[in-house]
mmCIF file of N, CA and C in Angstrom:
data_model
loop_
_atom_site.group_PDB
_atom_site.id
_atom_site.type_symbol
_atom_site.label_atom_id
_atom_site.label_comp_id
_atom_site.label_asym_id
_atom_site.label_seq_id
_atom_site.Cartn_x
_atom_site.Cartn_y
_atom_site.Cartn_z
ATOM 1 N N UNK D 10 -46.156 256.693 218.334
ATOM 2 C CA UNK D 10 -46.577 255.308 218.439
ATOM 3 C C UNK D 10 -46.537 254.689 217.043
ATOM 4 N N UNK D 11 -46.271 253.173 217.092
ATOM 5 C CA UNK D 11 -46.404 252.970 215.982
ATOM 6 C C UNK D 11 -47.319 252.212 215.081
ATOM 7 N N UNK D 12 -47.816 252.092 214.136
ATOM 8 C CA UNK D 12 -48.710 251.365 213.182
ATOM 9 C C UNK D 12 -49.170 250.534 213.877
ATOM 10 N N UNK D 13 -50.642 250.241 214.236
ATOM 11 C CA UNK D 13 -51.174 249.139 215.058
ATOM 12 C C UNK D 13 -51.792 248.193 213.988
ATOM 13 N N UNK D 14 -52.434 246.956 213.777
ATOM 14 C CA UNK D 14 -53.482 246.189 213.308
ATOM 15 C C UNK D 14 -54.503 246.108 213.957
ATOM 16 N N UNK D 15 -55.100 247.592 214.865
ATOM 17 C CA UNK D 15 -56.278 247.318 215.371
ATOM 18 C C UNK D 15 -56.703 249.073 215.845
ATOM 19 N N UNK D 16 -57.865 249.337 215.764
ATOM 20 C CA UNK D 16 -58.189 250.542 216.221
ATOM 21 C C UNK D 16 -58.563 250.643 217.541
ATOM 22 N N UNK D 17 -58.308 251.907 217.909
ATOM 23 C CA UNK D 17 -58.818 252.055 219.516
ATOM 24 C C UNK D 17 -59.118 253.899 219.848
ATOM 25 N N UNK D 18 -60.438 253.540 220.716
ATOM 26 C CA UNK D 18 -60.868 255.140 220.483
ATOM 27 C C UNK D 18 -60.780 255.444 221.832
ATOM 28 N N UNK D 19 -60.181 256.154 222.502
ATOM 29 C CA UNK D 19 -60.739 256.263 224.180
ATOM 30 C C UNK D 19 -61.523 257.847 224.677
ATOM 31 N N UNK D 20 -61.915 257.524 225.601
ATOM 32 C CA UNK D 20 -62.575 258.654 226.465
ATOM 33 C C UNK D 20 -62.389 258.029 227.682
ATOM 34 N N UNK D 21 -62.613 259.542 228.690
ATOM 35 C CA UNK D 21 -62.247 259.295 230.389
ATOM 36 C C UNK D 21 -62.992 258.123 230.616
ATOM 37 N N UNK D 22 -61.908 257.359 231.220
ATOM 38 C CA UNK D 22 -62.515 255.718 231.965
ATOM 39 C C UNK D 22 -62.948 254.720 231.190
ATOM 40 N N UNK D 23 -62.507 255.161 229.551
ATOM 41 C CA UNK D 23 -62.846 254.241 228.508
ATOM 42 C C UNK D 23 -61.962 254.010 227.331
ATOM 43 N N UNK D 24 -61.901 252.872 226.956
ATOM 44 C CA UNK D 24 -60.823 252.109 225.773
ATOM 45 C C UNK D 24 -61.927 251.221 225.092
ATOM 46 N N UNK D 25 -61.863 251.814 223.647
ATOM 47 C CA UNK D 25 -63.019 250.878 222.512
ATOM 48 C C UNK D 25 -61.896 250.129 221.801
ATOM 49 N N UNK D 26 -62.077 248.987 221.581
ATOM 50 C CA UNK D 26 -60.849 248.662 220.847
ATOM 51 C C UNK D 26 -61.967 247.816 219.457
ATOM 52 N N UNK D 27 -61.009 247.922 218.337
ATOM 53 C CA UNK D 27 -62.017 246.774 217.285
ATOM 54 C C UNK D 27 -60.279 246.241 216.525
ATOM 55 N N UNK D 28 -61.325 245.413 215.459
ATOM 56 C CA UNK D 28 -60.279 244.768 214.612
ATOM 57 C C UNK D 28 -59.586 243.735 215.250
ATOM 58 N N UNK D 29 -58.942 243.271 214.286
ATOM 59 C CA UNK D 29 -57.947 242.169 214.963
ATOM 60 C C UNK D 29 -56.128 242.483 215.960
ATOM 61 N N UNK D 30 -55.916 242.135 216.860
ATOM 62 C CA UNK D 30 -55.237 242.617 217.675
ATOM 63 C C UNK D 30 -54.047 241.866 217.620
ATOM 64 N N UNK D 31 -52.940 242.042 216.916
ATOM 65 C CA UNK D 31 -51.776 240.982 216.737
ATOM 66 C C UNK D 31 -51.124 240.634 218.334
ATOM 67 N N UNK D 32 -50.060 239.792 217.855
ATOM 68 C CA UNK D 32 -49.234 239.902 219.231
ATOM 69 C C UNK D 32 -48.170 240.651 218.796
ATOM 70 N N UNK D 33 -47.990 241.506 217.738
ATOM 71 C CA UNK D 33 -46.909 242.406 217.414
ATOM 72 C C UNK D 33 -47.206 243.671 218.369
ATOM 73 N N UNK D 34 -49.138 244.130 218.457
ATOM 74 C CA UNK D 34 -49.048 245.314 219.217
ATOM 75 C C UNK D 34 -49.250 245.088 220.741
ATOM 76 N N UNK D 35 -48.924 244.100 221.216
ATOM 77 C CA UNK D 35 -48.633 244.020 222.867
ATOM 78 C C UNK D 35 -48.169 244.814 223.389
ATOM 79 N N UNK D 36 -47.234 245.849 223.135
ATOM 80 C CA UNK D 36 -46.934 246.887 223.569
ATOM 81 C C UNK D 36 -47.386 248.300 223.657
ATOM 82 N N UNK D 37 -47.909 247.998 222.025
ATOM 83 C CA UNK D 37 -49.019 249.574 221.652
ATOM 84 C C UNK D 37 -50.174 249.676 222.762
ATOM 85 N N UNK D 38 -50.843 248.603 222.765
ATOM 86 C CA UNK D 38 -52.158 248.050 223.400
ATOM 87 C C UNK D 38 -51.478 248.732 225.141
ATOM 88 N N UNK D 39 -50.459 248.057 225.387
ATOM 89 C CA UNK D 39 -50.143 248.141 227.190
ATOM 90 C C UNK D 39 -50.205 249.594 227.028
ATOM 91 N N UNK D 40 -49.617 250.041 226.303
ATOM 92 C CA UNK D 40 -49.222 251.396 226.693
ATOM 93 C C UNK D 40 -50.892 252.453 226.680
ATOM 94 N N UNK D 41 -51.130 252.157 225.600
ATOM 95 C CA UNK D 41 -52.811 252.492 225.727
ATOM 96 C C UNK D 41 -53.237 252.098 226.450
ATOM 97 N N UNK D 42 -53.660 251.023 227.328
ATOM 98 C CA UNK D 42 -54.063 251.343 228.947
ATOM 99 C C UNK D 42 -53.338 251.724 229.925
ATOM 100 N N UNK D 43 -52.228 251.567 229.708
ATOM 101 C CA UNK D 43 -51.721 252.522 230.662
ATOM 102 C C UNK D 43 -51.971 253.724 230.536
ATOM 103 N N UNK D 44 -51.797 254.276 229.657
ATOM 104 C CA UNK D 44 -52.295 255.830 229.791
ATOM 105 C C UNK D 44 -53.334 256.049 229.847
ATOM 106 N N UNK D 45 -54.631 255.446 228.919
ATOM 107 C CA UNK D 45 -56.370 255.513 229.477
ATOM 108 C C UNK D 45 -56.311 255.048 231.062
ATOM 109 N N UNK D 46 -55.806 254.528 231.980
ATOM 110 C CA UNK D 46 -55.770 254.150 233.430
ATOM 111 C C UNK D 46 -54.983 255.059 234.074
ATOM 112 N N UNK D 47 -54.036 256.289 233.297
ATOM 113 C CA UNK D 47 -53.165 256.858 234.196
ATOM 114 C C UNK D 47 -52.241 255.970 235.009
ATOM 115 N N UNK D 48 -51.603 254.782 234.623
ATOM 116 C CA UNK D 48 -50.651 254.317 235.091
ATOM 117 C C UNK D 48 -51.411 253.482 236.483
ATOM 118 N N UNK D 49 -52.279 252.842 235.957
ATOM 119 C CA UNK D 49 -52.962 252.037 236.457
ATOM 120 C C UNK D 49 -53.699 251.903 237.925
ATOM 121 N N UNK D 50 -54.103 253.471 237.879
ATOM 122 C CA UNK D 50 -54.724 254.066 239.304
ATOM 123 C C UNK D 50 -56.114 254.427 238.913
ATOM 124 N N UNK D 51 -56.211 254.806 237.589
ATOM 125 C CA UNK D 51 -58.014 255.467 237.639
ATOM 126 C C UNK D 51 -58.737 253.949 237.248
ATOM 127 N N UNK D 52 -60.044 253.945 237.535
ATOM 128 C CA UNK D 52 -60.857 252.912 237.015
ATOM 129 C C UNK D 52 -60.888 253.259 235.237
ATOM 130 N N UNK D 53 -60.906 251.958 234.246
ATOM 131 C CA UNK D 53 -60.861 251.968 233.108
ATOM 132 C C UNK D 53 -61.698 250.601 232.784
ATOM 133 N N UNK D 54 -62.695 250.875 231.879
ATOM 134 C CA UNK D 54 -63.162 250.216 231.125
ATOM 135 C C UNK D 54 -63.078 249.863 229.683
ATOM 136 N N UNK D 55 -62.464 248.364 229.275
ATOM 137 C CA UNK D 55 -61.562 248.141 227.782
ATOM 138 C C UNK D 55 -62.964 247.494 227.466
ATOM 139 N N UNK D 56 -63.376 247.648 226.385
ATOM 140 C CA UNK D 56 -64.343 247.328 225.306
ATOM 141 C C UNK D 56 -63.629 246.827 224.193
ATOM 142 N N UNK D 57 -63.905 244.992 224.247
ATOM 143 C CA UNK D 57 -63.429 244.273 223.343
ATOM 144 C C UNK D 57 -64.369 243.628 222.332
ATOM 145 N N UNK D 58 -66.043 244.143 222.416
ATOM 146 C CA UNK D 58 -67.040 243.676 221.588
ATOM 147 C C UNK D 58 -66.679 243.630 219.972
ATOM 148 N N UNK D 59 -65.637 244.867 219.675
ATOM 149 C CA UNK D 59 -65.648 244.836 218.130
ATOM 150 C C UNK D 59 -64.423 243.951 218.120
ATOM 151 N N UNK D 60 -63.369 243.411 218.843
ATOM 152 C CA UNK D 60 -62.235 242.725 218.433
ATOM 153 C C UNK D 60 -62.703 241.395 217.906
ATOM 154 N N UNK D 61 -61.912 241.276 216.999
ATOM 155 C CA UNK D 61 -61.805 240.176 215.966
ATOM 156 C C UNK D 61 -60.958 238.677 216.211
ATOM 157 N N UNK D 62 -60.148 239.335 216.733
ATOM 158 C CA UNK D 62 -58.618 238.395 216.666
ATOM 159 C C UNK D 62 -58.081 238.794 217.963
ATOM 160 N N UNK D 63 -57.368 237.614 218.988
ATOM 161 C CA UNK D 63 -56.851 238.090 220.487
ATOM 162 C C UNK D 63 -56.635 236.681 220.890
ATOM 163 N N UNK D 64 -54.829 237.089 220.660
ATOM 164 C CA UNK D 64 -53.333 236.087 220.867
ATOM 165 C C UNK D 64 -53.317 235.822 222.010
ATOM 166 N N UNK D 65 -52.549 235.071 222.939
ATOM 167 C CA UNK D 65 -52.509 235.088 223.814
ATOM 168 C C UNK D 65 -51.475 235.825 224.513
ATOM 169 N N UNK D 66 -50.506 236.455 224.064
ATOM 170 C CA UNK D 66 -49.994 237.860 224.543
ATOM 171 C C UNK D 66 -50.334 238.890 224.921
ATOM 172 N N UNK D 67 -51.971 239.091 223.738
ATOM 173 C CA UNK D 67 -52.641 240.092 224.508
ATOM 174 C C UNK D 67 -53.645 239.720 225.445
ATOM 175 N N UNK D 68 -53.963 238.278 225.326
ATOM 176 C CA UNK D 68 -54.932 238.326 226.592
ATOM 177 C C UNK D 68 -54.025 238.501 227.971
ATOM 178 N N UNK D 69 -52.472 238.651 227.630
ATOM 179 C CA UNK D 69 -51.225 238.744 229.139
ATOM 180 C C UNK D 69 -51.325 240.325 228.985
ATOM 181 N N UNK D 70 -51.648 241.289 228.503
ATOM 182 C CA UNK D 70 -51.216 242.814 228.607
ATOM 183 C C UNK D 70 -52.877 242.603 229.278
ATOM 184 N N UNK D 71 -54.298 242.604 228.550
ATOM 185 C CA UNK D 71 -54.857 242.491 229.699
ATOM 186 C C UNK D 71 -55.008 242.087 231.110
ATOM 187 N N UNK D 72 -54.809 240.991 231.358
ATOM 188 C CA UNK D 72 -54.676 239.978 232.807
ATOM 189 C C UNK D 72 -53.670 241.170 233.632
ATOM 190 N N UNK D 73 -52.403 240.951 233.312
ATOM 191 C CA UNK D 73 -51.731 241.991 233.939
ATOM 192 C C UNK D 73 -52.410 243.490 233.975
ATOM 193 N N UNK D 74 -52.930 244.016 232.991
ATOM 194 C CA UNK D 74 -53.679 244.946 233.453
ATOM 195 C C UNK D 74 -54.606 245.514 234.890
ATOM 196 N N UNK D 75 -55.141 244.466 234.330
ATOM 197 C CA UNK D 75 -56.196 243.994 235.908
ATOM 198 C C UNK D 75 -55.867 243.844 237.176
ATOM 199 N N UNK D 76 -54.008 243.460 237.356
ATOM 200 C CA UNK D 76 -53.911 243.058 238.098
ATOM 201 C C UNK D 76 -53.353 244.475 238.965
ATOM 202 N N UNK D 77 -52.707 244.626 237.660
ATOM 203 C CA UNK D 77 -51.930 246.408 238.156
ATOM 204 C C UNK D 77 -52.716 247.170 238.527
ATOM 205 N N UNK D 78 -53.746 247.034 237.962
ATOM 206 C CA UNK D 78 -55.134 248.149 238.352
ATOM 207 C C UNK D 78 -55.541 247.736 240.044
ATOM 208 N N UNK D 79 -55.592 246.447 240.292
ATOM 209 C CA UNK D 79 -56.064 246.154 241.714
ATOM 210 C C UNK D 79 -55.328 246.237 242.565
ATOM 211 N N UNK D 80 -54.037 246.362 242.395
ATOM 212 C CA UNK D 80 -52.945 246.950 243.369
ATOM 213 C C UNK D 80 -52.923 248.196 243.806
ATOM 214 N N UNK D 81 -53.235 249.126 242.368
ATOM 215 C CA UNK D 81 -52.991 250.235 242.696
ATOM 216 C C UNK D 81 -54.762 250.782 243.480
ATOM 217 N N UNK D 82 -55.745 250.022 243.480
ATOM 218 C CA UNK D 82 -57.075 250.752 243.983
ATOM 219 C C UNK D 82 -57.794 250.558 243.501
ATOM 220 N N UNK D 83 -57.481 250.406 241.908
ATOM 221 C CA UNK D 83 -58.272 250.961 240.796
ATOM 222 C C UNK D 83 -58.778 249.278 240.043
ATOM 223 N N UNK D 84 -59.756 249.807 239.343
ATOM 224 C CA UNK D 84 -60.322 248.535 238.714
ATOM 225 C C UNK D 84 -60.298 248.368 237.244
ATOM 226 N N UNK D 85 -59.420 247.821 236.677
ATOM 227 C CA UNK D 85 -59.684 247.390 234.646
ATOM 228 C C UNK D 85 -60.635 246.685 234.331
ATOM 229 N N UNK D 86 -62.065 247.286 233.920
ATOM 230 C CA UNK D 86 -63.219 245.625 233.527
ATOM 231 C C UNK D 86 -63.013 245.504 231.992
ATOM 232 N N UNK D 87 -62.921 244.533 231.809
ATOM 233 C CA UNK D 87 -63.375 243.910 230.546
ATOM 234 C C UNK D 87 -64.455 243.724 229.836
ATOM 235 N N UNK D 88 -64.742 243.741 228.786
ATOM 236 C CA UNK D 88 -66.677 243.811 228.390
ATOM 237 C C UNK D 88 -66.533 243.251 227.063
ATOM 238 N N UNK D 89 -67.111 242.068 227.112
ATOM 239 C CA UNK D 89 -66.843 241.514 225.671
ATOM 240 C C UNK D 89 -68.350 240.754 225.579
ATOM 241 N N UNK D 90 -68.445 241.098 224.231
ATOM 242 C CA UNK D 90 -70.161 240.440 223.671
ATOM 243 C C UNK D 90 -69.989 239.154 223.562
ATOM 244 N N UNK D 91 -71.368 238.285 224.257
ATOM 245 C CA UNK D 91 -71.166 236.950 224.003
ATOM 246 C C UNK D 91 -71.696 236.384 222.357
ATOM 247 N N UNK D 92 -70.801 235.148 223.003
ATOM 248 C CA UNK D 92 -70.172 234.789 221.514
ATOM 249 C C UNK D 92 -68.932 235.244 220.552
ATOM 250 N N UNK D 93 -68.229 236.040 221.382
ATOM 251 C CA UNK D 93 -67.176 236.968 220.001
ATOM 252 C C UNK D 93 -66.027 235.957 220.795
ATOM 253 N N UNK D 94 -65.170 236.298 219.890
ATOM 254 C CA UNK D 94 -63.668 235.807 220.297
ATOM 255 C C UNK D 94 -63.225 236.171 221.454
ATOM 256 N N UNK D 95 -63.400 237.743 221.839
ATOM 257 C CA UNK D 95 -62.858 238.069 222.940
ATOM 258 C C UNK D 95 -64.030 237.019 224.364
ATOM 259 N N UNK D 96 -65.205 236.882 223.880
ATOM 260 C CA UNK D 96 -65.627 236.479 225.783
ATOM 261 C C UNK D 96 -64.984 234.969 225.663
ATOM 262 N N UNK D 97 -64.830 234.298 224.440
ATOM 263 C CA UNK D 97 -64.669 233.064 224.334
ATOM 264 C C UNK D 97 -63.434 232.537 225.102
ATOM 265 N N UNK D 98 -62.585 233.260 224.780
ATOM 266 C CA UNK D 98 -60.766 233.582 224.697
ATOM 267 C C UNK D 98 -60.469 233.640 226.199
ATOM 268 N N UNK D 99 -61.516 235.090 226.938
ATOM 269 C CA UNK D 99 -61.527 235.247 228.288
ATOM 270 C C UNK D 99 -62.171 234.086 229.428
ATOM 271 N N UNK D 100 -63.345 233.434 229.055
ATOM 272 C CA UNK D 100 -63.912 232.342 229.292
ATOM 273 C C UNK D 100 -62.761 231.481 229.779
ATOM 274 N N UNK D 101 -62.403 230.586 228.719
ATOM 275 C CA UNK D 101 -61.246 229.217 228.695
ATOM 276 C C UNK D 101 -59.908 229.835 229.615
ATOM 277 N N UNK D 102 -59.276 231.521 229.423
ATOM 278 C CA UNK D 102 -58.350 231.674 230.460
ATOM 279 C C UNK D 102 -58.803 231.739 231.827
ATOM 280 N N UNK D 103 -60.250 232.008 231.748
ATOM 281 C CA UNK D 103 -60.777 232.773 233.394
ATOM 282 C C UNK D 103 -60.058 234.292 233.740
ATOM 283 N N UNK D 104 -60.143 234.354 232.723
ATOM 284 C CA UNK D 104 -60.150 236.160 232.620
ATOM 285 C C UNK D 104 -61.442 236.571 233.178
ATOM 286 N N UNK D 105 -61.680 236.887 234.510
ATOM 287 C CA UNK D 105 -63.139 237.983 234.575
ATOM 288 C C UNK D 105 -63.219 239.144 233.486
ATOM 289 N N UNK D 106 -64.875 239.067 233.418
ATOM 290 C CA UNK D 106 -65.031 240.550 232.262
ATOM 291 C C UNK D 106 -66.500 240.037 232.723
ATOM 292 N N UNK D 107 -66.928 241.047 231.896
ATOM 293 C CA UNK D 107 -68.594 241.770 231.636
ATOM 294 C C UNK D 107 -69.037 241.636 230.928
ATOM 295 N N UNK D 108 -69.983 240.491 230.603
ATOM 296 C CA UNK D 108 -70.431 239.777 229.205
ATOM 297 C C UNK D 108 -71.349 240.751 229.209
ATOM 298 N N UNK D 109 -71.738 241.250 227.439
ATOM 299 C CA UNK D 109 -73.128 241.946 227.312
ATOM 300 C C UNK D 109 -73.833 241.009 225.691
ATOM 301 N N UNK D 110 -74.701 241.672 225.878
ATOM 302 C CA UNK D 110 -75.006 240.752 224.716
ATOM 303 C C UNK D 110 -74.586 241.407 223.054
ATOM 304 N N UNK D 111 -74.895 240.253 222.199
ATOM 305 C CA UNK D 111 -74.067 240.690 220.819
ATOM 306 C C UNK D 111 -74.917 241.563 220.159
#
């Protein structure tokens, strides 16, 4: 894989992501849920509380995420702290997610 501008830690049924998230790694990012989701069949939870920065390319690798996930059974939630960029970002698209607090 290559050089991201953003970190991401996972465990079963989980994706932590921080930092700022270009639209260069739209692909790094897909592919990391795809594989934390197993190809978009297990339930996965993306944790966007530490993200900084989020293009609107990647709010499209999420959305599509979600969507792939509900086809296949399975569910992608979103969880972003209110007030950060990410619930703000998700808010104005109507991206569902899981506000928690900051």
């Amino acid at each position: 894989m290559t050089a991201t501008s953003f970190s991401a830690t996972s465990a079963p049924g989980s994706l932590v992501l921080s930092g700022d998230i270009d639209a260069a790694d739209h692909r790094a990012l897909n592919d990391l849920i795809e594989q934390a989701s197993e190809t978009f069949t297990q339930n996965l939870t993306v944790d966007l509380r530490a993200v900084t920065f989020l293009p609107s390319i990647i709010v499209g690798v999420l959305a599509r995420a979600t969507v792939l996930a509900k086809k296949n059974g399975a569910q992608v939630t979103l969880v972003a702290a209110e007030g950060s960029v990410p619930q703000r970002v998700l808010t104005v698209c109507k991206i569902p997610f899981q506000q928690v607090d900051a």
